[in-house]
CSV table of N, CA and C in Angstrom, one decimal:
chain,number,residue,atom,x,y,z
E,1,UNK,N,236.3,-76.1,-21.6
E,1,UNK,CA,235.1,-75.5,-21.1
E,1,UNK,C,235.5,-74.5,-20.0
E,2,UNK,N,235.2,-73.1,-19.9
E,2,UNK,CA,235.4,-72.3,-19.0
E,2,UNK,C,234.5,-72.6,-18.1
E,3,UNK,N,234.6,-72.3,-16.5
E,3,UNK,CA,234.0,-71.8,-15.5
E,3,UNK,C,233.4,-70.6,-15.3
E,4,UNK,N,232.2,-70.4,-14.7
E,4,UNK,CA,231.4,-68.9,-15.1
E,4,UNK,C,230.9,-68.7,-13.3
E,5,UNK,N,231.6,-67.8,-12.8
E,5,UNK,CA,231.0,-66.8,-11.7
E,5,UNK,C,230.2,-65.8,-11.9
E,6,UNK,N,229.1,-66.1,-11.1
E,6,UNK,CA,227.9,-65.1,-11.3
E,6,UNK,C,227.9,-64.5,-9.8
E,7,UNK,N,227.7,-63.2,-10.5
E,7,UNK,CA,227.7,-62.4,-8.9
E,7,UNK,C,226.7,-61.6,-9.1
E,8,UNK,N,226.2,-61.1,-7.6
E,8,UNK,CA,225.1,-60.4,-7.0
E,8,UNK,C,225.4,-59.5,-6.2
E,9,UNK,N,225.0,-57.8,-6.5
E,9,UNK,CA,224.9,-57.6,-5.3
E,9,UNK,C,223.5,-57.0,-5.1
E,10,UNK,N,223.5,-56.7,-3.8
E,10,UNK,CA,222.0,-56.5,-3.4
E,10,UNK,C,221.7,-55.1,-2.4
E,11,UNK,N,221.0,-54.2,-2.8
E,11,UNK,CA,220.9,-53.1,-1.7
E,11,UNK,C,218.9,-53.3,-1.4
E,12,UNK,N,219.1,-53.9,-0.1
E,12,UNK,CA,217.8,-54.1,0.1
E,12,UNK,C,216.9,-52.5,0.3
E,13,UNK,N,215.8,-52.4,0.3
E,13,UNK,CA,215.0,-51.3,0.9
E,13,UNK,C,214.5,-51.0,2.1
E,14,UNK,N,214.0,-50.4,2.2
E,14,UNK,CA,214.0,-49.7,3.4
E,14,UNK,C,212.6,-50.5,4.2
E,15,UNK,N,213.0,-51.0,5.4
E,15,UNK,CA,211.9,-51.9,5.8
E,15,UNK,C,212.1,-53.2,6.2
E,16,UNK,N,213.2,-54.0,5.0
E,16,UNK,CA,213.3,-55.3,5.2
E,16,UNK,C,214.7,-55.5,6.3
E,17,UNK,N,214.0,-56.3,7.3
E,17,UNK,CA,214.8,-56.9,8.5
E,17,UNK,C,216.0,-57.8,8.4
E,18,UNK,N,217.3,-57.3,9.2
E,18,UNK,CA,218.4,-58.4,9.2
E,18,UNK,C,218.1,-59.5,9.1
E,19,UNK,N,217.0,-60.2,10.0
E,19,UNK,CA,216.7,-61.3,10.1
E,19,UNK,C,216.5,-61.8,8.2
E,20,UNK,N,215.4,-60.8,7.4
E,20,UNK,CA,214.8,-61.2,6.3
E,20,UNK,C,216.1,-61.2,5.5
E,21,UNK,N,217.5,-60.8,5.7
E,21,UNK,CA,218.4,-60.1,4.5
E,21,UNK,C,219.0,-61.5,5.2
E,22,UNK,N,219.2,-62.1,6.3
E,22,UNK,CA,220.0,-63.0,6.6
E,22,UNK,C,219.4,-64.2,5.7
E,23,UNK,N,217.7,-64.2,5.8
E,23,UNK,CA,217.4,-65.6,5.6
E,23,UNK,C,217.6,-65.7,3.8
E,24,UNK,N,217.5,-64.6,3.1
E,24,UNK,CA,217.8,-64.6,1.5
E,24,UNK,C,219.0,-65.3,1.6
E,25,UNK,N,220.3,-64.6,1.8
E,25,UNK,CA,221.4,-65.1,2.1
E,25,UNK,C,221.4,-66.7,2.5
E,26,UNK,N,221.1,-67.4,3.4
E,26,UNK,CA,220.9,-68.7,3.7
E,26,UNK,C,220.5,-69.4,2.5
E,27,UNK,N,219.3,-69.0,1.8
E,27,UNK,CA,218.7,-69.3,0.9
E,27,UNK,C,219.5,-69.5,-0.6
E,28,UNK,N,220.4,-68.8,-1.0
E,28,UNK,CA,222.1,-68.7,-1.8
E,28,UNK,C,222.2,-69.6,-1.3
E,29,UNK,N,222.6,-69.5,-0.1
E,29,UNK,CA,223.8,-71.1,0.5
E,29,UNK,C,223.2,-72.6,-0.3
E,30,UNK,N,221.7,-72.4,0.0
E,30,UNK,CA,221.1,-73.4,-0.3
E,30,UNK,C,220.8,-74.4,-1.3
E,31,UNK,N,221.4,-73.3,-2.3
E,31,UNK,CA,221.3,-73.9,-3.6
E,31,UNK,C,222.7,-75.1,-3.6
E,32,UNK,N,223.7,-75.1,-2.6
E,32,UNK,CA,225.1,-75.7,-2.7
E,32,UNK,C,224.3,-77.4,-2.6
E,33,UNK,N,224.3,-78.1,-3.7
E,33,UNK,CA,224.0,-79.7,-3.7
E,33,UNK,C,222.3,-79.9,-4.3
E,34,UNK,N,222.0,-78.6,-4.5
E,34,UNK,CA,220.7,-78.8,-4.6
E,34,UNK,C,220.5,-78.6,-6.4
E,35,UNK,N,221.1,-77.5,-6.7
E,35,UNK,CA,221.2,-76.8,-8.5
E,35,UNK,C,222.6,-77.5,-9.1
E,36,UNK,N,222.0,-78.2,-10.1
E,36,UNK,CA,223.4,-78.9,-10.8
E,36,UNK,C,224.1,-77.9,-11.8
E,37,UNK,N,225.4,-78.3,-11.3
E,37,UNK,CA,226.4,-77.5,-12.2
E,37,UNK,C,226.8,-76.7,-10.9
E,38,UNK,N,226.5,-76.3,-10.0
E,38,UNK,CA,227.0,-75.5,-9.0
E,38,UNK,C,228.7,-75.8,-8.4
E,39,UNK,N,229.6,-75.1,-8.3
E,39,UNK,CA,231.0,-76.2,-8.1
E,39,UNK,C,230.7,-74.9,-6.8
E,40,UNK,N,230.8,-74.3,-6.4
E,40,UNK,CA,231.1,-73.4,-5.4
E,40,UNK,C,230.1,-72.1,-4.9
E,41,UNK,N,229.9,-71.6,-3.7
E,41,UNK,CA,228.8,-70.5,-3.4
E,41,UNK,C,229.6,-69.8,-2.3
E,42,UNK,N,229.5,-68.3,-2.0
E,42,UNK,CA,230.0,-67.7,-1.3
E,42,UNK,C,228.6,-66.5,-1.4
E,43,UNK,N,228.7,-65.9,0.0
E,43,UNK,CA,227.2,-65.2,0.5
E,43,UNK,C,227.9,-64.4,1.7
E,44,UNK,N,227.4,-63.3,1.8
E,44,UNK,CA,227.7,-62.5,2.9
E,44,UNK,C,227.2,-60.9,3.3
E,45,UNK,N,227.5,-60.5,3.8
E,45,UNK,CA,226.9,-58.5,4.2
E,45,UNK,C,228.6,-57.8,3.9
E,46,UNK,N,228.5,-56.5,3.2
E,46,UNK,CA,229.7,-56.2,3.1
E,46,UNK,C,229.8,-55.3,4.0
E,47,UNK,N,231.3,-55.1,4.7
E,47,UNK,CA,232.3,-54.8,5.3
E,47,UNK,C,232.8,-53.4,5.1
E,48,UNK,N,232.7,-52.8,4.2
E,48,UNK,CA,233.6,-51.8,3.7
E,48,UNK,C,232.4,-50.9,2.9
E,49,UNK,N,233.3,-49.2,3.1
E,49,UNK,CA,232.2,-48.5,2.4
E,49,UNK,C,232.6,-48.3,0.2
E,50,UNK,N,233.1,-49.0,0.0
E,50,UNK,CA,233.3,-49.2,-1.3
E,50,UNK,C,232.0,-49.5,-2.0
E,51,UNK,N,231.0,-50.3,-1.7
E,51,UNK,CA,230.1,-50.6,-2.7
E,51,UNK,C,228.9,-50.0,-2.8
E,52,UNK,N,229.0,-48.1,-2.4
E,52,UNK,CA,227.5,-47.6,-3.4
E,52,UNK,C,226.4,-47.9,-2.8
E,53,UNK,N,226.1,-48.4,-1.5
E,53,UNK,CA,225.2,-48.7,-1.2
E,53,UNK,C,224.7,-50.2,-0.7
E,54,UNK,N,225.2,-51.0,-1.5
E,54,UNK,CA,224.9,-52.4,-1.8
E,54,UNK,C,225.5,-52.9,-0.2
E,55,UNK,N,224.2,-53.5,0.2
E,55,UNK,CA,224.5,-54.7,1.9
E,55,UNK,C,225.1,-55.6,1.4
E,56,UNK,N,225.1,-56.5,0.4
E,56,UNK,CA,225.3,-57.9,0.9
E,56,UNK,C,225.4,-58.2,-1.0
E,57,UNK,N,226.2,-59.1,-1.0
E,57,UNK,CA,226.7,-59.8,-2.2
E,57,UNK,C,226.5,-61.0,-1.3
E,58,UNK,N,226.7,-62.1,-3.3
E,58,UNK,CA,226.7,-63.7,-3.5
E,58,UNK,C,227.5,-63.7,-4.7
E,59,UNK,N,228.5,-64.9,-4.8
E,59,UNK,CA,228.4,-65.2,-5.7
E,59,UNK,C,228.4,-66.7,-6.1
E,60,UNK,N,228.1,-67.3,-7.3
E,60,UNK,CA,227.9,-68.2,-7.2
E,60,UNK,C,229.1,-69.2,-8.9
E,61,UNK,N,229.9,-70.1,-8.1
E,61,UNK,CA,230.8,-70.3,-9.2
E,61,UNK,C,230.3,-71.8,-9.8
E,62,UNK,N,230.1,-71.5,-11.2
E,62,UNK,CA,229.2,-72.7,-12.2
E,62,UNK,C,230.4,-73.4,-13.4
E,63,UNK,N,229.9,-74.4,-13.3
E,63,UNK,CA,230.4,-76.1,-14.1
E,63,UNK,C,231.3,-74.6,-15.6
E,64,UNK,N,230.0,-74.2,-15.7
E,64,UNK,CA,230.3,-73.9,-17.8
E,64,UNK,C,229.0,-72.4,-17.8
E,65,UNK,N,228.7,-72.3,-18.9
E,65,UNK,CA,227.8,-71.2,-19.5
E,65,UNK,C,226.5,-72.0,-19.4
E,66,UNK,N,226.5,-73.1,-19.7
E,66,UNK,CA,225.3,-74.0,-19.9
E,66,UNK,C,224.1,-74.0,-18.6
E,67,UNK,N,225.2,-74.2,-17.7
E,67,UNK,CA,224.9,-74.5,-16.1
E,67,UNK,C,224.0,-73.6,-15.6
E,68,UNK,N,225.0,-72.1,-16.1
E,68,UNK,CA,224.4,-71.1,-15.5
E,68,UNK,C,223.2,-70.8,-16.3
E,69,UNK,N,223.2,-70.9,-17.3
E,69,UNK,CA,221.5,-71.1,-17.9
E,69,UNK,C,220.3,-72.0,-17.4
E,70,UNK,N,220.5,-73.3,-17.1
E,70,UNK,CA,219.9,-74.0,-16.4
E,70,UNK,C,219.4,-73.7,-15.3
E,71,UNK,N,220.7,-72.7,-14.9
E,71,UNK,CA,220.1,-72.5,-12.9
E,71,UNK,C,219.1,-71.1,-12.8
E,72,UNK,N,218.8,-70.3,-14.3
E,72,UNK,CA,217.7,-69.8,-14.3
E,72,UNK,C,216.7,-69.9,-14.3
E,73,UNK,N,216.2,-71.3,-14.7
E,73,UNK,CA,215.0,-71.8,-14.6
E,73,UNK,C,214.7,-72.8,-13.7
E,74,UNK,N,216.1,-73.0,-13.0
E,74,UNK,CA,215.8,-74.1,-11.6
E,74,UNK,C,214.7,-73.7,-10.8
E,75,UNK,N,213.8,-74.7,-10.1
E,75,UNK,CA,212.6,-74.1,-9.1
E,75,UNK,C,213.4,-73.7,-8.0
E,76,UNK,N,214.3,-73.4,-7.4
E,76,UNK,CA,215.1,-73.6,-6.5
E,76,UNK,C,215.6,-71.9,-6.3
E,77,UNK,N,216.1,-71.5,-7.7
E,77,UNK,CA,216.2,-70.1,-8.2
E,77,UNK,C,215.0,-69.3,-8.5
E,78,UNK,N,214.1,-70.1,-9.2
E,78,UNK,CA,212.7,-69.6,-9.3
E,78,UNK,C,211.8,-69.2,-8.1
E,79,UNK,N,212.0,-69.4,-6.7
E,79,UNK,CA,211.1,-69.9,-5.7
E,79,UNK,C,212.0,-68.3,-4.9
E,80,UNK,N,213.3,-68.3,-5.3
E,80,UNK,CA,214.1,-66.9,-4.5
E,80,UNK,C,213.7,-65.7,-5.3
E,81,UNK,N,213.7,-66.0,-6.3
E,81,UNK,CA,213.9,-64.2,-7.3
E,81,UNK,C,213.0,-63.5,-6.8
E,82,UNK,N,211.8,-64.2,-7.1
E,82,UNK,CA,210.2,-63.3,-7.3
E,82,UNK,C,210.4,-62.5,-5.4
E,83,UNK,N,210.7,-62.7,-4.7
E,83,UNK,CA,210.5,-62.2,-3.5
E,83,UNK,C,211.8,-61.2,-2.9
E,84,UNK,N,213.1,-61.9,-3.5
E,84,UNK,CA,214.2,-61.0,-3.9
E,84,UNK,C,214.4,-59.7,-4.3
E,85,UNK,N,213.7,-60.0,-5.4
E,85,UNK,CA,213.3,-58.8,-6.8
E,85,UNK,C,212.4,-58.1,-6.1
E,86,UNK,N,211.6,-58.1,-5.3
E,86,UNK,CA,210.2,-57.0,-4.6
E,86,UNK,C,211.5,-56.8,-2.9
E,87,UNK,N,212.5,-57.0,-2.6
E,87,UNK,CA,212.8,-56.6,-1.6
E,87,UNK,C,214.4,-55.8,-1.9
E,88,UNK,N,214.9,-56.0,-2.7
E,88,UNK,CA,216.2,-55.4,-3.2
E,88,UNK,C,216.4,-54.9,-4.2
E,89,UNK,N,217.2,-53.7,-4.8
E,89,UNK,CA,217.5,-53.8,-5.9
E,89,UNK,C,218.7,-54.6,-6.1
E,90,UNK,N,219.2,-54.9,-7.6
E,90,UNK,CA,220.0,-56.2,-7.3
E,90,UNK,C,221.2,-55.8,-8.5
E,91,UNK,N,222.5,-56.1,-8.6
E,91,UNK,CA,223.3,-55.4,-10.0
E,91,UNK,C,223.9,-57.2,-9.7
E,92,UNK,N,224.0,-57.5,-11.5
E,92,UNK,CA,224.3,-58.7,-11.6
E,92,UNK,C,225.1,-58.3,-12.6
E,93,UNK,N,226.3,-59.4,-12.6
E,93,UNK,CA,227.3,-59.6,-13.4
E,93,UNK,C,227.9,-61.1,-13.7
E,94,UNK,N,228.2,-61.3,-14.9
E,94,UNK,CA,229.0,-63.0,-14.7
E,94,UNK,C,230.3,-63.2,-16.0
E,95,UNK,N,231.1,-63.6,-15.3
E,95,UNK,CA,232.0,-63.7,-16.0
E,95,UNK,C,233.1,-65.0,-16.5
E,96,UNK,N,233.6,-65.3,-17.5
E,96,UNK,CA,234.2,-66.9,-17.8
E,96,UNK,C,235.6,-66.5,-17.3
E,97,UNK,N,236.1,-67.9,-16.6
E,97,UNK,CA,237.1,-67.4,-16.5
E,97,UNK,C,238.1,-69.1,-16.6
């Protein structure tokens, strides 16, 4: 069974505060012990002018394919998007590896 990293990145809009782009971020972290299937989480603001705009990536490294289906419908993931989604645009990708 493969391992599946899902990544995020995120270019917030114009308006939403460090503080609010920190607490999303936290909120990633949060899922570590809380969403099964989760084996690893990494969250941060990027550094370099390489990414087009985009503040801040996550990514989040899962059990299998299965896992990461599950953690779509987690309340945990459900309770982040809807407020994510109205404050960022977001480019997602995930990959087996």
């Amino acid at each position: 069974m493969s391992k599946v990293e899902h990544m995020v990145w995120a270019r917030f809009h114009e308006g939403v505060s460090e503080a609010e782009k920190e607490s999303f971020l936290q909120a990633v972290r949060d899922f570590d012990g809380s969403v099964p299937g989760i084996l690893d989480i990494k969250a941060g603001k990027n550094f370099t002018d390489h990414s087009d705009g985009y503040t801040h990536g996550w990514t989040i490294t899962f059990e299998c394919r299965e896992a990461l289906v599950a953690y779509g419908s987690h309340p945990s993931h459900l309770k982040l998007a809807d407020p994510l989604l109205k404050a960022a645009e977001l480019v997602k990708m995930d990959i087996e590896f």
